[in-house]
mmCIF file of C-alpha atoms in Angstrom:
data_model
loop_
_atom_site.group_PDB
_atom_site.id
_atom_site.type_symbol
_atom_site.label_atom_id
_atom_site.label_comp_id
_atom_site.label_asym_id
_atom_site.label_seq_id
_atom_site.Cartn_x
_atom_site.Cartn_y
_atom_site.Cartn_z
ATOM 1 C CA MET Z 14 0.000 0.000 0.000
ATOM 2 C CA MET Z 15 1.407 3.388 -1.015
ATOM 3 C CA GLN Z 16 1.513 6.139 1.526
ATOM 4 C CA LYS Z 17 0.768 9.735 0.649
ATOM 5 C CA LYS Z 18 3.799 11.930 0.908
ATOM 6 C CA ASP Z 19 2.976 14.977 3.021
ATOM 7 C CA VAL Z 20 4.157 18.285 1.636
ATOM 8 C CA ALA Z 21 4.807 21.299 3.809
ATOM 9 C CA ILE Z 22 1.733 23.432 3.122
ATOM 10 C CA ASN Z 23 3.916 26.544 2.939
ATOM 11 C CA ALA Z 24 5.843 24.980 0.012
ATOM 12 C CA VAL Z 25 2.665 25.249 -2.071
ATOM 13 C CA GLU Z 26 1.989 28.624 -3.684
ATOM 14 C CA ILE Z 27 -1.457 29.743 -4.850
ATOM 15 C CA TYR Z 28 -1.640 31.852 -8.020
ATOM 16 C CA ARG Z 29 -4.398 33.393 -10.087
ATOM 17 C CA LEU Z 30 -3.607 32.607 -13.699
ATOM 18 C CA GLY Z 31 -3.145 35.371 -16.239
ATOM 19 C CA LYS Z 32 -3.253 35.534 -20.010
ATOM 20 C CA GLU Z 33 0.299 34.187 -20.250
ATOM 21 C CA ASP Z 34 -0.402 31.022 -18.244
ATOM 22 C CA LEU Z 35 -1.881 28.716 -20.883
ATOM 23 C CA GLY Z 36 0.500 25.864 -19.983
ATOM 24 C CA LYS Z 37 -0.562 25.926 -16.328
ATOM 25 C CA PHE Z 38 -4.227 26.080 -17.351
ATOM 26 C CA ILE Z 39 -3.792 23.010 -19.559
ATOM 27 C CA ALA Z 40 -1.993 21.208 -16.705
ATOM 28 C CA LEU Z 41 -4.966 21.986 -14.439
ATOM 29 C CA ILE Z 42 -7.439 20.705 -17.031
ATOM 30 C CA ARG Z 43 -5.413 17.488 -17.308
ATOM 31 C CA LEU Z 44 -5.571 17.189 -13.511
ATOM 32 C CA PHE Z 45 -9.371 17.586 -13.680
ATOM 33 C CA GLU Z 46 -9.414 14.896 -16.376
ATOM 34 C CA ASP Z 47 -7.427 12.511 -14.165
ATOM 35 C CA ILE Z 48 -9.147 13.089 -10.821
ATOM 36 C CA PHE Z 49 -12.678 13.351 -12.249
ATOM 37 C CA GLU Z 50 -12.012 10.221 -14.365
ATOM 38 C CA MET Z 51 -13.235 11.907 -17.539
ATOM 39 C CA LYS Z 52 -13.388 9.108 -20.106
ATOM 40 C CA ASN Z 53 -12.885 9.973 -23.789
ATOM 41 C CA PHE Z 54 -12.073 13.593 -22.899
ATOM 42 C CA SER Z 55 -10.792 15.754 -25.722
ATOM 43 C CA LEU Z 56 -8.930 18.922 -24.750
ATOM 44 C CA PRO Z 57 -10.277 22.022 -26.530
ATOM 45 C CA GLN Z 58 -7.940 23.812 -28.901
ATOM 46 C CA PRO Z 59 -5.287 26.006 -27.214
ATOM 47 C CA ASP Z 60 -6.626 29.172 -28.872
ATOM 48 C CA TYR Z 61 -10.032 28.572 -27.263
ATOM 49 C CA LEU Z 62 -8.433 28.030 -23.841
ATOM 50 C CA GLN Z 63 -6.346 31.174 -24.356
ATOM 51 C CA THR Z 64 -9.550 33.095 -25.079
ATOM 52 C CA LEU Z 65 -10.959 31.945 -21.734
ATOM 53 C CA LEU Z 66 -7.890 33.276 -19.909
ATOM 54 C CA HIS Z 67 -8.523 36.694 -21.519
ATOM 55 C CA LYS Z 68 -12.112 36.909 -20.248
ATOM 56 C CA HIS Z 69 -13.134 39.168 -17.380
ATOM 57 C CA ASP Z 70 -15.800 36.770 -16.124
ATOM 58 C CA PHE Z 71 -13.645 33.651 -15.791
ATOM 59 C CA TYR Z 72 -10.765 33.176 -13.354
ATOM 60 C CA VAL Z 73 -8.461 30.252 -12.662
ATOM 61 C CA PHE Z 74 -6.512 29.703 -9.435
ATOM 62 C CA VAL Z 75 -3.787 27.062 -9.183
ATOM 63 C CA ALA Z 76 -1.766 25.505 -6.394
ATOM 64 C CA MET Z 77 1.849 25.131 -7.471
ATOM 65 C CA LEU Z 78 4.472 22.909 -5.877
ATOM 66 C CA GLY Z 79 7.609 24.111 -7.570
ATOM 67 C CA ASP Z 80 6.760 24.120 -11.267
ATOM 68 C CA ARG Z 81 4.002 21.501 -10.951
ATOM 69 C CA VAL Z 82 0.257 22.219 -10.772
ATOM 70 C CA VAL Z 83 -1.014 20.125 -7.845
ATOM 71 C CA GLY Z 84 -4.456 21.681 -7.549
ATOM 72 C CA GLY Z 85 -6.710 24.433 -8.713
ATOM 73 C CA LEU Z 86 -10.159 25.783 -9.213
ATOM 74 C CA THR Z 87 -12.114 27.681 -11.820
ATOM 75 C CA THR Z 88 -14.663 30.422 -11.204
ATOM 76 C CA TYR Z 89 -17.240 32.305 -13.215
ATOM 77 C CA VAL Z 90 -18.432 35.833 -12.478
ATOM 78 C CA LEU Z 91 -22.202 36.302 -12.420
ATOM 79 C CA GLU Z 92 -23.675 39.790 -12.650
ATOM 80 C CA GLN Z 93 -26.822 40.295 -10.596
ATOM 81 C CA TYR Z 94 -30.006 42.260 -11.090
ATOM 82 C CA PHE Z 95 -30.846 42.342 -7.360
ATOM 83 C CA SER Z 96 -27.544 43.983 -6.467
ATOM 84 C CA VAL Z 97 -24.719 45.841 -8.178
ATOM 85 C CA LYS Z 98 -22.232 43.515 -6.492
ATOM 86 C CA PRO Z 99 -21.463 40.425 -8.602
ATOM 87 C CA LEU Z 100 -21.273 36.822 -7.446
ATOM 88 C CA ALA Z 101 -18.511 34.301 -8.096
ATOM 89 C CA TYR Z 102 -19.355 30.675 -8.769
ATOM 90 C CA ILE Z 103 -16.713 28.019 -8.185
ATOM 91 C CA MET Z 104 -17.213 25.627 -11.068
ATOM 92 C CA ASP Z 105 -14.625 22.965 -10.268
ATOM 93 C CA LEU Z 106 -11.976 22.358 -7.615
ATOM 94 C CA VAL Z 107 -9.327 19.651 -7.690
ATOM 95 C CA VAL Z 108 -6.241 18.573 -5.767
ATOM 96 C CA ALA Z 109 -3.899 15.824 -6.979
ATOM 97 C CA THR Z 110 -4.586 12.571 -5.136
ATOM 98 C CA GLU Z 111 -1.159 12.426 -3.497
ATOM 99 C CA HIS Z 112 -1.644 15.947 -2.088
ATOM 100 C CA GLN Z 113 -5.226 15.693 -0.817
ATOM 101 C CA ARG Z 114 -6.020 16.285 2.857
ATOM 102 C CA GLN Z 115 -2.996 18.538 3.291
ATOM 103 C CA GLY Z 116 -4.802 21.897 3.299
ATOM 104 C CA ILE Z 117 -4.280 22.765 -0.372
ATOM 105 C CA GLY Z 118 -7.990 22.854 -1.213
ATOM 106 C CA LYS Z 119 -8.661 25.045 1.797
ATOM 107 C CA ARG Z 120 -5.903 27.445 0.706
ATOM 108 C CA LEU Z 121 -7.416 27.605 -2.777
ATOM 109 C CA ILE Z 122 -10.806 28.543 -1.276
ATOM 110 C CA GLU Z 123 -9.166 31.148 0.988
ATOM 111 C CA ALA Z 124 -7.244 32.733 -1.907
ATOM 112 C CA THR Z 125 -10.380 32.813 -4.038
ATOM 113 C CA THR Z 126 -12.591 34.373 -1.373
ATOM 114 C CA ARG Z 127 -9.875 36.915 -0.545
ATOM 115 C CA PHE Z 128 -9.535 37.873 -4.243
ATOM 116 C CA TYR Z 129 -13.281 38.362 -4.676
ATOM 117 C CA THR Z 130 -13.621 40.184 -1.349
ATOM 118 C CA GLU Z 131 -10.977 42.659 -2.521
ATOM 119 C CA LYS Z 132 -12.891 43.109 -5.797
ATOM 120 C CA GLY Z 133 -16.075 43.970 -3.847
ATOM 121 C CA PHE Z 134 -18.125 40.882 -4.687
ATOM 122 C CA GLU Z 135 -21.198 39.988 -2.652
ATOM 123 C CA GLU Z 136 -20.467 36.276 -2.331
ATOM 124 C CA VAL Z 137 -18.640 33.239 -3.644
ATOM 125 C CA PHE Z 138 -20.624 30.026 -3.893
ATOM 126 C CA VAL Z 139 -20.095 26.425 -4.885
ATOM 127 C CA GLN Z 140 -22.346 23.416 -5.248
ATOM 128 C CA ALA Z 141 -21.661 19.814 -4.320
ATOM 129 C CA ASP Z 142 -23.700 16.767 -5.236
ATOM 130 C CA LYS Z 143 -25.456 15.233 -2.238
ATOM 131 C CA VAL Z 144 -23.883 11.856 -3.029
ATOM 132 C CA ASP Z 145 -20.376 13.373 -2.939
ATOM 133 C CA VAL Z 146 -19.936 13.120 0.811
ATOM 134 C CA TYR Z 147 -16.208 13.841 0.584
ATOM 135 C CA ALA Z 148 -16.827 17.163 -1.217
ATOM 136 C CA ILE Z 149 -19.579 18.152 1.211
ATOM 137 C CA ASP Z 150 -17.345 17.380 4.201
ATOM 138 C CA PHE Z 151 -14.502 19.349 2.595
ATOM 139 C CA TYR Z 152 -16.608 22.457 1.941
ATOM 140 C CA ARG Z 153 -17.976 22.334 5.490
ATOM 141 C CA LEU Z 154 -14.376 22.393 6.779
ATOM 142 C CA THR Z 155 -13.727 25.632 4.849
ATOM 143 C CA LYS Z 156 -16.157 27.409 7.221
ATOM 144 C CA PRO Z 157 -18.743 28.704 4.771
ATOM 145 C CA THR Z 158 -21.094 31.461 5.935
ATOM 146 C CA ALA Z 159 -24.145 29.371 5.062
ATOM 147 C CA GLU Z 160 -25.210 26.041 3.605
ATOM 148 C CA GLU Z 161 -28.395 25.430 1.621
ATOM 149 C CA GLU Z 162 -30.198 22.303 0.491
ATOM 150 C CA VAL Z 163 -30.975 22.697 -3.216
ATOM 151 C CA VAL Z 164 -32.025 20.492 -6.079
ATOM 152 C CA HIS Z 165 -30.089 21.016 -9.285
ATOM 153 C CA PHE Z 166 -31.952 20.616 -12.589
ATOM 154 C CA TYR Z 167 -30.245 20.582 -15.955
ATOM 155 C CA TYR Z 168 -31.227 20.339 -19.574
ATOM 156 C CA ILE Z 169 -28.985 18.466 -22.002
ATOM 157 C CA LEU Z 170 -28.933 20.262 -25.326
ATOM 158 C CA ASN Z 171 -28.023 19.058 -28.791
ATOM 159 C CA LYS Z 172 -28.321 15.355 -28.042
#
């Protein structure tokens, strides 16, 4: 049985990606592919991914251990009509298996909420599937302001 190698949490640096960070963004997407077990995944073209990094309503945060992406999350900005302060939605969060339960995910959440607080946002929110007990336990450990029970509906288009 392999043991996880603990990494000093202060050796991990959290960065918000910029327009010049396409390679790190692709490394994060590949980490999502691995951890989320995305079968038959096809990476979008680099020019499309570069376009995303140029947007003002999409942000990517990564956890770096040296020159390696070991975690990260993506967020979308949502403008409101009830308030002039926007919301930020955490779309996906991932930490490499060998670095889970070492505080990296919590640091990603902290960096994200700090960034959006400084930008004057009203709130940051994330959803977790009820069956994903690990994710729910993780988000509870990040000390959210509130937790809601919701049912998520979706409509598959272009079948």
